[in-house]
Amino acid sequence: MQGNMEMIKAILAGGKKVVALTGAGISAESGVPTFRGREGLWKNHHAEDLARPDAFEAKPELVWEFYNWRRDLVKKCEPNPAHLALVELELQLPNFLLITQNVDGLHAKAGSRKLLEMHGSLWRLKCTTCTHAREDFSELPELPECPVCGHLLRPGVVWFGEPLVPGVLKLAISQIAAADVFLSIGTSNMVQPAASFYQLAKDHGAVTVEINLEPTPNTGFMDFALHGKAADILPKLVTGLSE
Ligand code: BJW
Ligand code: ZN
């Protein structure tokens, strides 16, 4: 079924538990490049080829250059109306959880508090050797070193082939399985496990809604699909919800 804004608003307002999953598209209007497509190119490298442990092992300077470039870029970006609409949704609904695949920190910057950053954060660093980990917004050296053991630090993000942080997947699954409404926003649905979350929600009886500029592999399986910019659609969905 295609989008019907008023019907989705009514479903949202009546939803006892709403879970929203976001991807890179929600930050596009803030000026953060998405992961795939032409935007995902950096110095002729595909982002997907750098966000992996084998790339870091082979060329840590290149991978750190990529992440330092992104940290610099994202630091200057501000949340857009789509991020703010999800803060509003959190405030209006008694039972809400935002699960994001994004590592840019813009949901937290916007004010979302019921938030699960399932792929980690650009602002988190962790040691490749010991247990040292920290949040750090400062400018980093080309190859940052661990203050505890002196070994190389790495970005605190989840790369391809790596498991999610313990507990994160478990929490996401339990919350999605209990959801009445599942929103999928600005994600290409190309990366597991997030791409299968809609199926879990459906299996447990949730109404599923996709918001994206264009169709994704999951669109045909959703109850509703709204096509357009998240920054245009989400504020309209949230306005007047509690009236
Ligand atoms: C707009 C818009 C606007 C634009 N408004 N919309 C099962 C089957 C097959 C493979 C696997 C499987 N299970 C696991 C795998 C392997 C792998 C995987 O999925 N591979 C696929 C490529 C096939 N998954 C993993 O490896 C995951 N790990 C795992 O499952 O571990 C299991 C394990 C257990 C025990 C031991 C060992 C392992 C981990 C995945 C980690 C993903 N990491 C990245 C990098 C994070 C760090 C970083 O950013 O640098 O996460 S990859 C990258 O993709 C990033 C993103 O979060 C993620 C998703 O991308 P997203 O957000 O969807 O962005 P785009 O760019 O793809 O799409 C943007 C969308 O927005 C588009 O649709 C646009 O149309 C839209 N849009 N403007 C609305 N204004
Ligand atoms: Zn260390």
PDB file of N, CA, C and O in Angstrom, residues 6 9 18 41 48 72 112 127 129 169 183 187-188 224 227 237:
ATOM      1  N   GLU A   6      -2.591  10.708   6.668  1.00  0.00           N
ATOM      2  CA  GLU A   6      -3.553  10.806   7.774  1.00  0.00           C
ATOM      3  C   GLU A   6      -3.742   9.462   8.465  1.00  0.00           C
ATOM      4  O   GLU A   6      -3.842   9.384   9.687  1.00  0.00           O
ATOM      5  N   LYS A   9      -0.736   8.790  10.591  1.00  0.00           N
ATOM      6  CA  LYS A   9      -0.785   9.630  11.799  1.00  0.00           C
ATOM      7  C   LYS A   9      -1.693   8.996  12.855  1.00  0.00           C
ATOM      8  O   LYS A   9      -1.360   8.952  14.038  1.00  0.00           O
ATOM      9  N   VAL A  18       6.072   2.366  19.732  1.00  0.00           N
ATOM     10  CA  VAL A  18       6.585   2.691  18.405  1.00  0.00           C
ATOM     11  C   VAL A  18       8.107   2.566  18.403  1.00  0.00           C
ATOM     12  O   VAL A  18       8.786   3.099  19.295  1.00  0.00           O
ATOM     13  N   LEU A  41      31.449   7.942  -2.008  1.00  0.00           N
ATOM     14  CA  LEU A  41      32.829   7.904  -2.523  1.00  0.00           C
ATOM     15  C   LEU A  41      33.700   8.922  -1.801  1.00  0.00           C
ATOM     16  O   LEU A  41      33.318  10.068  -1.619  1.00  0.00           O
ATOM     17  N   GLU A  48      32.225   1.562   1.762  1.00  0.00           N
ATOM     18  CA  GLU A  48      32.089   0.153   2.175  1.00  0.00           C
ATOM     19  C   GLU A  48      33.435  -0.584   2.200  1.00  0.00           C
ATOM     20  O   GLU A  48      33.580  -1.580   2.904  1.00  0.00           O
ATOM     21  N   ASP A  72      35.563  15.634  11.069  1.00  0.00           N
ATOM     22  CA  ASP A  72      35.627  17.081  10.794  1.00  0.00           C
ATOM     23  C   ASP A  72      34.353  17.564  10.115  1.00  0.00           C
ATOM     24  O   ASP A  72      33.817  18.615  10.444  1.00  0.00           O
ATOM     25  N   SER A 112      17.373  13.413  21.204  1.00  0.00           N
ATOM     26  CA  SER A 112      16.789  12.080  21.417  1.00  0.00           C
ATOM     27  C   SER A 112      17.508  11.410  22.588  1.00  0.00           C
ATOM     28  O   SER A 112      18.734  11.415  22.655  1.00  0.00           O
ATOM     29  N   CYS A 127      40.516   0.962  22.048  1.00  0.00           N
ATOM     30  CA  CYS A 127      41.855   0.437  21.814  1.00  0.00           C
ATOM     31  C   CYS A 127      41.773  -0.876  21.041  1.00  0.00           C
ATOM     32  O   CYS A 127      40.855  -1.670  21.243  1.00  0.00           O
ATOM     33  N   THR A 129      43.868  -3.132  21.440  1.00  0.00           N
ATOM     34  CA  THR A 129      44.541  -4.156  22.242  1.00  0.00           C
ATOM     35  C   THR A 129      43.949  -4.309  23.649  1.00  0.00           C
ATOM     36  O   THR A 129      43.638  -5.428  24.060  1.00  0.00           O
ATOM     37  N   LEU A 169      22.028  -5.815  20.150  1.00  0.00           N
ATOM     38  CA  LEU A 169      21.137  -6.554  19.248  1.00  0.00           C
ATOM     39  C   LEU A 169      19.984  -7.182  20.026  1.00  0.00           C
ATOM     40  O   LEU A 169      18.832  -7.172  19.594  1.00  0.00           O
ATOM     41  N   LEU A 183       8.807   2.022  12.208  1.00  0.00           N
ATOM     42  CA  LEU A 183       9.121   3.003  11.159  1.00  0.00           C
ATOM     43  C   LEU A 183      10.536   2.755  10.654  1.00  0.00           C
ATOM     44  O   LEU A 183      11.469   2.643  11.452  1.00  0.00           O
ATOM     45  N   THR A 187      16.931   4.471   5.208  1.00  0.00           N
ATOM     46  CA  THR A 187      17.937   3.407   5.109  1.00  0.00           C
ATOM     47  C   THR A 187      17.710   2.610   3.828  1.00  0.00           C
ATOM     48  O   THR A 187      16.562   2.360   3.448  1.00  0.00           O
ATOM     49  N   SER A 188      18.832   2.207   3.192  1.00  0.00           N
ATOM     50  CA  SER A 188      18.740   1.445   1.941  1.00  0.00           C
ATOM     51  C   SER A 188      18.369  -0.013   2.207  1.00  0.00           C
ATOM     52  O   SER A 188      18.095  -0.754   1.278  1.00  0.00           O
ATOM     53  N   PHE A 224       2.949   0.567   4.676  1.00  0.00           N
ATOM     54  CA  PHE A 224       2.877   1.908   4.090  1.00  0.00           C
ATOM     55  C   PHE A 224       4.262   2.340   3.643  1.00  0.00           C
ATOM     56  O   PHE A 224       5.259   2.001   4.290  1.00  0.00           O
ATOM     57  N   HIS A 227       7.304   8.316   0.000  1.00  0.00           N
ATOM     58  CA  HIS A 227       8.524   8.652  -0.731  1.00  0.00           C
ATOM     59  C   HIS A 227       8.764  10.156  -0.749  1.00  0.00           C
ATOM     60  O   HIS A 227       7.880  10.920  -1.120  1.00  0.00           O
ATOM     61  N   LEU A 237       4.232  14.266   9.772  1.00  0.00           N
ATOM     62  CA  LEU A 237       3.667  13.101  10.469  1.00  0.00           C
ATOM     63  C   LEU A 237       3.471  13.375  11.958  1.00  0.00           C
ATOM     64  O   LEU A 237       2.547  12.870  12.582  1.00  0.00           O
TER      65      LEU A 237
END
